Structure formats: structure tokens, C-alpha cells
Amino acid sequence: MGDKAQFGSKLGLIAATVGSAVGLGNVWRFPAEAQANGGAAFLIIYIACVFILGVPVMVSEFALGRAGRSDAIGSFKNIGAAKPWWAVGALAICASYMILCFYMVVAGWTIEYLWASITGSLYDLAAGTSLESSFTQKMQSMIQGSTDPLISTYFVILINIGVLVVGVQKGIERLSNTLMPVLFLVLIIMCCVSLSLPGAAEGVKDFLSPDFSKINSSVVLNALGQAFFSLSLGMGILITYSSYFPNSTKLTKTALTVSLLDLLVAVMMGLVIFPAIASFNLKDASLEGTTLVFVTLPEVFQMMPWTRLWSVLFFLLLTVAAVTSTISIAEVSVAFVSDRFKISRIKACLVTMLPIFVFSTICSMSLSGDSFLKIGGVSVFDFLDNVATNILLPVVSIGVCVYMGWFAPKGIMNDEISNYGSVSSHPAPAIILIIRYVAPLLIALVLISYFMN
Ligand code: PHE
């Protein structure tokens, strides 16, 4: 096992963390939520959630991981957490493993669509049916089919194994350093193209015109939940990644940079999607996650000149966003298994990832209409998604805040934020205030509102 792995450069660790944060949450959840919940009014609230709550919680996950220098459970133990506290880390690992099972399947769909865009088969449509129903049928066969979705899911799992086996610096960091610039480049190109379509301004208005009357407490809680999911909080990812941060990494600055870039991608995604939809008069089309990206957007591409080029670029972007997120969430378990059982990365990868072949197959198969793979009336896929994202993530976030705010060894937040005195500790009091009082309370409200609905 040798020395503890570390990221090799500042840019690399930011690329990897942004790679985790930027995922389907930015592409298919944020734009639709913003549009439905008051446009710029929602954006302001979202920004407040990201910077007032998200950043401090991110800094506390970073502080925990870098001080503990281990996996999500080991980090608690290494900084001397009393007995029940490491259970927060255990919950984070459970949540991340559950998410991994279904996120692999979704990442598989993105690759399937990328491939179908490259070969052009996505646009071989039967004559005589509307574009919407043709693409809906395609989507049904592509995500509920019995072989293709599985093959692409297995392909994503193999990519994950390939990257994780190579290690933190040579695998995760190198991949992120290559793919993140590609993602930003494609996003900028698509933004320019979409904004220059005729009627684009109408779409920007749709997306961003402020409507404060839509803001109520449930919209605020939604924005908070979305911000936490999008920043990859409460999954053990940031604890694990920060255990690879060098001692010189400035935690507050890193958290701000990652959050800003994640926000930028989410807003730019909206500026890609809404102008294009408005320009082709698809305003009544569904903006629900999967239908938005797998039906509505292919309709847009079909109506544009150079259909396949835009389709390939978009699904490339989606694939990069999804795959870098799967890798970060898989690393949580790989790090845990290799630290806890003192085995090599290769063995830890296999122990962690081989069962995922089975679990993701179950998730994928649970989606077909007549599947018996249901728990409490919903598919295994939706069940894992619900339990992990709506229950476990808030619980873990509250646990981390309460532990780091109240019970961790005195001064640890201060020391980590100031790199043991070598940079300013100015942000520390505000961050500690937030993680002690404000964040746990508001996250608890998100959790309660989930149970009330
Ligand atoms: N931040 C990710 C997103 O927006 C959330 C995520 C990370 C999900 C890692 C799964 C794995 O999609």
C-alpha cells in the first residue's frame, strides 16, 4: 500500500472535485428546477444556499478528511471521534454505494446515447410518427431494453475499474485533468450556438425572468437539497478526496472555487437548454430529467443543421459529467475497503466493483414496466435513489456539521482552515457558526419536509 496517496497539483485536485460535483444534477435537474420555480428568483436563493451553507459544509468535510487522512469512517476515527460518530462515516459509505448502483446505469444510458449519436442510429426514425413519439419510443427501447443498457452499464463499470486501479494521481487526477477542460470547452461551444439561434432571447427569458411570487418555503428547501446534491455533499466523497489533499491546499478557497465552477456549469446548462427549446417552439415539451435529455433535446438536434455534431457534443458532455461523478463515488468505497482491510487498490477495486455488476443489473432490470424487482411498490432503482438522496445524504450532512462544529477536537476547524497558521483563519468563525447552528437546522427541515410530503 505504501504512503498515503495524494493529488499531484492544485489544478488536478480542483479538476477531480469539480468532476465529482458536475454531474446530472447540473444538467437535468438544476435548469428545470430554476425554470419552474421562479427563474432568477430561484437562482438567487440557490446561490445563497451554495455559498452560505454549501461552502461551509464542504469546508468541514474537507477539514475532516484532511485531518483524518483516511476514508470516510477512518477519518472520524483518526481524529479521535468517540464511538457513535464514525457511524456517520459508515452511513456516508452506505449512501454512496447505493447511489453507485443506479448512477452506473444512468451513466450507461449517456454512453448509449453518445454511441447512437456517433453512428447516427439515434436519428434513424420511422416515417409517419411525430418526432416526440419517435424519440420517446427510442428512449424506452434504449433505457428499458434488456441488453443494450446493460452492455453500456458494464462498460462504465469497466472504465471505473480501469481508472481506479491505476490510483489517485495517475488515474483519477489524470482523467479529470483531461476531461474537465473538454467538458468546459463543449459547454462554451454549445452555449454560444444555442444563444445565437433565432428566438434565443425568449428562452433566456423563460429560464431566468424572476418571479418572486413562486418562492415559498418548499422551494427554498428544494434549492437547498439541490445545492447539497450538486456539490456532492453528504456522500463521503469530499471526505475521501480531501484525505488526498496536500497540507498546503487552502480549504476555503478550494471550496469556493469548486462551488463557483459547479454553479457556472448549472447556469450555462440552462443557457444551452432553454434558448434551443424556445427557438424550435418546443415550449410545451417535458423538462423532466430523462425526457428532457433523451427526448426533448434530440428533437431540437433533429431540427438543427448538423444534427449529429450537436448530438455527439451534447452526449459527450453528459457522459463526461456522469462518468467523473461515478468515479468519485466509487472511490469512497474503494478507499474504505483498502484502508480498512489493508489490501492493495487492485484488490479493493475488485471487491468493491464486482458486486456492482450484479446490483446495477438489478437496478436496470427493475425499470422495465413488468419487472418484479420492486420494493414498496417502486422499482429498486427509484428506491435506492429515494433512500440515499432524500434520507441518507441529509442525515450524513447533519452528522458531519454537528460533529465538526461541536464534538471534534478543539481548534481542528481553525487549524485546518488556516493550514496550521500559514494562511488566514478569518473565515473560520463564520464557518463554525454556520455548521454549528444554521446548517444542521436547515438540513433537518429539508429532511422533515421530505417525510411530510
Ligand atoms: N454532484 C453530482 C451531480 O450533480 C452528484 C453525484 C456525485 C452523484 C457523484 C453521483 C455520484 O450529479
Coordinates of C-alpha atoms in Angstrom, one line a residue, residues 51-447:
F51 CA -22.4 30.0 -0.7
I52 CA -23.9 30.4 2.8
L53 CA -24.5 26.8 3.6
G54 CA -22.9 24.6 0.9
V55 CA -19.4 26.1 1.1
P56 CA -19.1 25.9 4.9
V57 CA -20.3 22.3 5.0
M58 CA -17.8 21.5 2.2
V59 CA -15.0 23.1 4.2
S60 CA -16.0 20.9 7.2
E61 CA -15.9 17.7 5.1
F62 CA -12.5 18.8 3.7
A63 CA -11.2 19.5 7.3
L64 CA -12.4 16.2 8.5
G65 CA -10.8 14.3 5.6
R66 CA -7.5 16.1 5.6
A67 CA -7.1 15.9 9.3
G68 CA -8.1 12.3 9.5
R69 CA -6.2 11.3 6.3
S70 CA -8.3 8.3 5.7
D71 CA -11.6 7.0 4.3
A72 CA -15.0 8.3 5.5
I73 CA -15.0 6.1 8.6
G74 CA -11.2 6.1 9.2
S75 CA -11.1 9.9 9.2
F76 CA -13.5 10.1 12.1
K77 CA -11.6 7.5 14.0
N78 CA -8.2 9.1 13.3
I79 CA -9.2 12.4 14.7
G80 CA -10.4 10.7 17.8
A81 CA -14.1 10.6 17.3
A82 CA -15.9 8.9 20.1
K83 CA -17.9 5.7 19.4
P84 CA -21.1 6.5 17.6
W85 CA -19.6 9.3 15.4
W86 CA -17.8 7.0 13.0
A87 CA -21.3 5.7 12.2
V88 CA -21.9 8.9 10.3
G89 CA -19.0 7.9 8.0
A90 CA -20.5 4.4 7.7
L91 CA -23.8 5.9 6.6
A92 CA -22.0 8.0 4.0
I93 CA -20.3 4.9 2.6
C94 CA -23.7 3.1 2.5
A95 CA -25.3 6.1 0.8
S96 CA -22.5 6.3 -1.8
Y97 CA -22.6 2.6 -2.5
M98 CA -26.4 2.8 -3.1
I99 CA -26.0 5.7 -5.4
L100 CA -23.3 4.0 -7.2
C101 CA -25.6 1.1 -8.1
F102 CA -28.1 3.3 -10.0
Y103 CA -25.8 6.0 -11.2
M104 CA -23.8 3.5 -13.1
V105 CA -27.0 2.6 -15.0
V106 CA -27.7 6.3 -15.8
A107 CA -24.1 6.8 -16.9
G108 CA -24.6 3.8 -19.1
W109 CA -27.5 5.5 -20.9
T110 CA -25.4 8.6 -21.6
I111 CA -22.8 6.4 -23.3
E112 CA -25.5 4.6 -25.2
Y113 CA -26.8 7.9 -26.5
L114 CA -23.3 9.1 -27.3
W115 CA -22.7 6.0 -29.3
A116 CA -26.1 6.2 -31.1
S117 CA -25.2 9.8 -31.9
I118 CA -21.8 8.9 -33.3
T119 CA -23.3 6.1 -35.5
G120 CA -26.4 8.2 -36.3
S121 CA -28.7 5.4 -35.3
L122 CA -30.4 7.7 -32.8
Y123 CA -31.7 9.7 -35.8
D124 CA -32.9 6.7 -37.9
L125 CA -36.6 7.5 -37.3
A126 CA -39.6 5.6 -38.7
A127 CA -41.6 7.9 -41.1
G128 CA -45.1 9.0 -40.2
T129 CA -44.7 9.4 -36.4
S130 CA -44.1 12.7 -34.6
L131 CA -40.6 13.4 -33.5
E132 CA -41.7 13.4 -29.9
S133 CA -43.2 9.9 -30.1
S134 CA -40.3 8.6 -32.2
F135 CA -37.8 9.7 -29.6
T136 CA -40.0 8.5 -26.8
Q137 CA -40.1 5.1 -28.3
K138 CA -36.3 5.2 -28.8
M139 CA -35.8 6.1 -25.2
Q140 CA -38.0 3.3 -24.0
S141 CA -36.0 0.8 -26.0
M142 CA -32.7 2.3 -25.1
I143 CA -33.2 2.6 -21.3
Q144 CA -35.6 -0.3 -20.7
G145 CA -34.3 -2.7 -23.2
S146 CA -32.8 -6.0 -22.0
T147 CA -29.3 -5.9 -23.4
D148 CA -28.1 -2.5 -24.7
P149 CA -28.4 -0.6 -21.4
L150 CA -26.7 -3.5 -19.6
I151 CA -23.8 -3.6 -22.0
S152 CA -23.2 0.2 -21.6
T153 CA -23.6 0.0 -17.9
Y154 CA -20.9 -2.8 -17.8
F155 CA -18.8 -0.6 -20.0
V156 CA -19.0 2.3 -17.5
I157 CA -18.1 -0.1 -14.6
L158 CA -15.1 -1.3 -16.5
I159 CA -14.0 2.3 -17.1
N160 CA -14.3 2.9 -13.4
I161 CA -12.3 -0.1 -12.5
G162 CA -9.6 0.8 -15.1
V163 CA -9.3 4.3 -13.7
L164 CA -9.5 3.4 -10.0
V165 CA -7.0 0.6 -10.2
V166 CA -4.4 3.0 -11.6
G167 CA -4.7 5.1 -8.5
V168 CA -5.5 8.6 -7.3
Q169 CA -2.8 10.6 -9.1
K170 CA -2.4 8.6 -12.2
G171 CA -6.0 7.5 -12.5
I172 CA -8.5 9.9 -11.1
E173 CA -6.4 13.1 -11.3
R174 CA -5.1 12.4 -14.8
L175 CA -8.5 11.6 -16.2
S176 CA -10.1 14.7 -14.6
N177 CA -7.3 16.9 -15.9
T178 CA -8.1 15.6 -19.4
L179 CA -11.9 15.5 -19.3
M180 CA -12.8 18.7 -17.4
P181 CA -11.3 21.1 -20.0
V182 CA -13.2 19.1 -22.7
L183 CA -16.4 19.5 -20.7
F184 CA -16.0 23.2 -20.3
L185 CA -15.0 23.6 -24.0
V186 CA -18.0 21.7 -25.3
L187 CA -20.3 23.6 -22.9
I188 CA -19.0 27.0 -24.1
I189 CA -19.4 26.0 -27.7
M190 CA -23.0 24.8 -27.1
C191 CA -23.9 27.9 -25.1
C192 CA -22.7 30.1 -28.0
V193 CA -24.6 28.1 -30.6
S194 CA -27.8 28.0 -28.6
L195 CA -27.7 31.6 -27.7
S196 CA -27.3 32.6 -31.4
L197 CA -30.4 30.7 -32.5
P198 CA -33.3 32.8 -33.7
G199 CA -35.6 33.5 -30.8
A200 CA -33.0 32.6 -28.2
A201 CA -33.8 35.6 -26.1
E202 CA -37.2 34.2 -25.5
G203 CA -35.6 31.1 -24.0
V204 CA -33.3 33.1 -21.7
K205 CA -36.4 34.9 -20.5
D206 CA -38.2 31.6 -19.8
F207 CA -35.2 30.4 -17.8
L208 CA -34.3 33.5 -15.9
S209 CA -37.1 36.0 -15.7
P210 CA -37.6 36.5 -12.0
D211 CA -40.9 35.6 -10.4
F212 CA -40.7 36.1 -6.7
S213 CA -44.3 35.0 -6.2
K214 CA -43.2 31.4 -6.8
I215 CA -40.8 31.4 -3.8
N216 CA -42.1 29.7 -0.8
S217 CA -40.6 27.5 1.9
S218 CA -40.8 24.3 -0.1
V219 CA -39.0 26.0 -3.0
V220 CA -36.2 27.2 -0.6
L221 CA -35.9 23.7 0.8
N222 CA -35.8 22.3 -2.7
A223 CA -33.0 24.7 -3.6
L224 CA -31.1 23.6 -0.6
G225 CA -31.4 19.9 -1.3
Q226 CA -30.4 20.5 -4.9
A227 CA -27.4 22.6 -3.8
F228 CA -26.2 19.8 -1.5
F229 CA -26.7 17.1 -4.1
S230 CA -24.9 19.1 -6.7
L231 CA -21.9 19.9 -4.5
S232 CA -21.6 16.1 -3.7
L233 CA -22.1 16.8 0.0
G234 CA -23.0 14.1 2.5
M235 CA -21.8 11.2 0.3
G236 CA -18.3 10.8 1.8
I237 CA -16.8 11.9 -1.5
L238 CA -15.3 15.1 -0.2
I239 CA -14.0 13.5 3.0
T240 CA -12.3 10.8 0.9
Y241 CA -10.9 13.3 -1.8
S242 CA -9.6 15.7 0.8
S243 CA -7.7 13.0 2.5
Y244 CA -5.6 13.2 -0.7
F245 CA -5.1 17.0 -0.4
P246 CA -1.6 18.2 0.3
N247 CA -1.2 20.1 3.6
S248 CA -0.8 23.3 1.6
T249 CA -4.2 23.2 0.0
K250 CA -6.3 26.1 1.1
L251 CA -9.6 24.6 2.1
T252 CA -11.9 27.6 1.9
K253 CA -10.5 28.8 -1.4
T254 CA -10.8 25.3 -2.9
A255 CA -14.4 25.0 -1.7
L256 CA -15.3 28.4 -3.2
T257 CA -13.7 27.6 -6.5
V258 CA -15.4 24.2 -6.8
S259 CA -18.8 25.6 -5.8
L260 CA -18.4 28.5 -8.3
L261 CA -17.5 26.2 -11.1
D262 CA -20.3 23.9 -10.3
L263 CA -22.8 26.8 -10.3
L264 CA -21.4 28.1 -13.5
V265 CA -21.9 24.8 -15.3
A266 CA -25.5 24.6 -14.0
V267 CA -26.4 28.1 -15.2
M268 CA -24.7 27.6 -18.6
M269 CA -26.6 24.3 -19.0
G270 CA -29.8 26.4 -18.6
L271 CA -28.5 28.8 -21.3
V272 CA -27.9 25.8 -23.6
I273 CA -31.3 24.1 -23.0
F274 CA -33.9 26.9 -22.9
P275 CA -32.9 29.1 -25.9
A276 CA -32.8 25.9 -28.0
I277 CA -36.2 24.8 -26.8
A278 CA -37.7 28.2 -27.3
S279 CA -36.1 28.6 -30.8
F280 CA -37.8 25.4 -32.0
N281 CA -41.1 26.1 -30.3
L282 CA -40.9 23.1 -28.0
K283 CA -42.1 25.1 -25.1
D284 CA -44.6 22.6 -24.0
A285 CA -42.1 19.7 -24.2
S286 CA -41.3 17.8 -21.0
L287 CA -38.5 19.2 -18.9
E288 CA -38.5 16.2 -16.6
G289 CA -34.9 14.8 -16.3
T290 CA -34.7 11.8 -18.5
T291 CA -37.3 13.0 -21.0
L292 CA -35.6 16.4 -21.3
V293 CA -32.2 15.0 -22.3
F294 CA -33.3 11.8 -24.1
V295 CA -36.4 13.1 -25.9
T296 CA -36.7 16.9 -26.0
L297 CA -33.1 17.7 -26.8
P298 CA -32.8 15.0 -29.5
E299 CA -35.9 16.7 -31.1
V300 CA -34.0 20.0 -31.0
F301 CA -30.9 18.5 -32.6
Q302 CA -33.0 16.8 -35.3
M303 CA -34.3 20.2 -36.3
M304 CA -30.9 21.8 -36.4
P305 CA -28.5 21.7 -39.2
W306 CA -25.5 19.4 -38.4
T307 CA -27.8 17.3 -36.2
R308 CA -25.2 14.7 -35.4
L309 CA -22.4 17.1 -34.5
W310 CA -24.5 18.8 -31.8
S311 CA -25.8 15.5 -30.6
V312 CA -22.4 14.0 -30.3
L313 CA -21.1 17.1 -28.5
F314 CA -24.0 17.2 -26.0
F315 CA -23.9 13.5 -25.2
L316 CA -20.1 13.7 -24.8
L317 CA -20.6 16.4 -22.3
L318 CA -23.2 14.4 -20.5
T319 CA -21.0 11.3 -20.5
V320 CA -18.0 13.2 -19.1
A321 CA -20.2 14.7 -16.4
A322 CA -21.7 11.3 -15.4
V323 CA -18.5 9.2 -15.6
T324 CA -16.3 11.6 -13.5
S325 CA -19.1 11.5 -10.8
T326 CA -19.3 7.7 -10.8
I327 CA -15.6 7.5 -10.3
S328 CA -15.6 9.9 -7.3
I329 CA -18.4 8.0 -5.6
A330 CA -16.8 4.6 -6.3
E331 CA -13.6 5.9 -4.7
V332 CA -15.4 6.3 -1.4
S333 CA -15.9 2.5 -1.1
V334 CA -12.5 1.6 -2.7
A335 CA -10.7 3.8 -0.2
F336 CA -12.7 2.4 2.6
V337 CA -12.0 -1.3 1.6
S338 CA -8.3 -0.7 1.0
D339 CA -7.8 1.3 4.2
R340 CA -9.9 -0.9 6.5
F341 CA -8.7 -4.3 5.3
K342 CA -5.2 -3.2 4.4
I343 CA -5.3 -4.6 0.9
S344 CA -4.0 -3.3 -2.4
R345 CA -6.0 -0.9 -4.5
I346 CA -6.4 -3.5 -7.2
K347 CA -8.0 -6.0 -4.8
A348 CA -10.1 -3.2 -3.2
C349 CA -11.3 -2.2 -6.6
L350 CA -12.4 -5.7 -7.5
V351 CA -14.0 -6.4 -4.1
T352 CA -16.0 -3.1 -4.4
M353 CA -16.8 -3.1 -8.1
L354 CA -17.5 -6.7 -9.0
P355 CA -20.8 -6.8 -6.9
I356 CA -21.8 -3.6 -8.7
F357 CA -22.2 -5.7 -11.9
V358 CA -24.9 -7.6 -10.2
F359 CA -26.5 -4.7 -8.3
S360 CA -26.6 -2.4 -11.3
T361 CA -28.1 -5.2 -13.4
I362 CA -30.9 -5.4 -10.8
C363 CA -31.4 -1.6 -10.9
S364 CA -31.5 -1.6 -14.7
M365 CA -33.9 -4.5 -15.0
S366 CA -36.2 -3.1 -12.3
L367 CA -37.1 -0.3 -14.7
S368 CA -39.0 -2.3 -17.2
G369 CA -42.7 -1.9 -16.8
D370 CA -43.5 -5.5 -15.9
S371 CA -40.5 -6.1 -13.6
F372 CA -41.0 -7.8 -10.3
L373 CA -37.9 -6.1 -8.9
K374 CA -39.8 -3.6 -6.8
I375 CA -39.6 -2.6 -3.1
G376 CA -42.7 -1.0 -1.6
G377 CA -44.3 -0.5 -5.0
V378 CA -41.4 1.3 -6.6
S379 CA -38.5 0.0 -8.7
V380 CA -35.3 -1.0 -6.9
F381 CA -33.7 1.9 -8.9
D382 CA -36.1 4.5 -7.5
F383 CA -36.0 3.0 -4.1
L384 CA -32.2 3.3 -3.8
D385 CA -32.4 6.8 -5.2
N386 CA -35.0 7.9 -2.7
V387 CA -33.4 6.4 0.4
A388 CA -29.9 7.6 -0.4
T389 CA -30.5 11.1 -1.8
N390 CA -33.5 12.1 0.3
I391 CA -32.8 10.5 3.6
L392 CA -29.1 9.4 4.0
L393 CA -27.5 12.4 2.4
P394 CA -29.2 15.0 4.8
V395 CA -28.5 12.7 7.8
V396 CA -24.8 12.4 6.9
S397 CA -24.5 16.2 6.3
I398 CA -26.1 16.9 9.7
G399 CA -23.8 14.4 11.3
V400 CA -20.7 16.0 9.8
C401 CA -21.8 19.5 10.8
V402 CA -22.7 18.6 14.4
Y403 CA -19.5 16.5 14.9
M404 CA -17.1 19.1 13.3
G405 CA -19.0 22.0 14.9
W406 CA -19.4 20.7 18.5
F407 CA -17.5 17.5 19.2
A408 CA -14.3 17.4 17.1
P409 CA -11.1 18.1 18.9
K410 CA -10.9 21.8 19.8
G411 CA -9.3 24.0 17.2
I412 CA -9.3 21.4 14.5
M413 CA -11.5 23.5 12.1
N414 CA -9.4 26.6 12.8
D415 CA -6.2 24.7 12.2
E416 CA -7.3 23.1 9.0
I417 CA -8.8 26.3 7.6
S418 CA -5.6 28.2 8.4
N419 CA -3.3 25.3 7.3
Y420 CA -1.9 25.4 10.9
G421 CA -1.3 29.1 10.9
S422 CA 0.2 29.6 7.4
V423 CA -2.9 31.2 5.9
S424 CA -5.5 33.5 7.3
S425 CA -8.0 31.9 9.7
H426 CA -10.5 34.8 9.1
P427 CA -13.3 32.6 7.6
A428 CA -13.2 30.1 10.5
P429 CA -15.5 31.8 13.0
A430 CA -18.3 32.3 10.4
I431 CA -17.9 28.8 9.1
I432 CA -18.0 27.3 12.6
L433 CA -21.1 29.4 13.4
I434 CA -22.9 28.1 10.3
I435 CA -22.0 24.4 10.8
R436 CA -23.0 24.6 14.5
Y437 CA -26.4 26.2 14.2
V438 CA -27.7 27.2 10.8
A439 CA -26.8 24.3 8.5
P440 CA -28.0 21.4 10.8
L441 CA -31.2 23.2 11.4
L442 CA -32.0 23.9 7.8
I443 CA -30.9 20.5 6.6
A444 CA -33.2 19.0 9.2
L445 CA -36.0 20.9 7.7
V446 CA -35.2 19.5 4.3
L447 CA -35.4 16.0 5.8

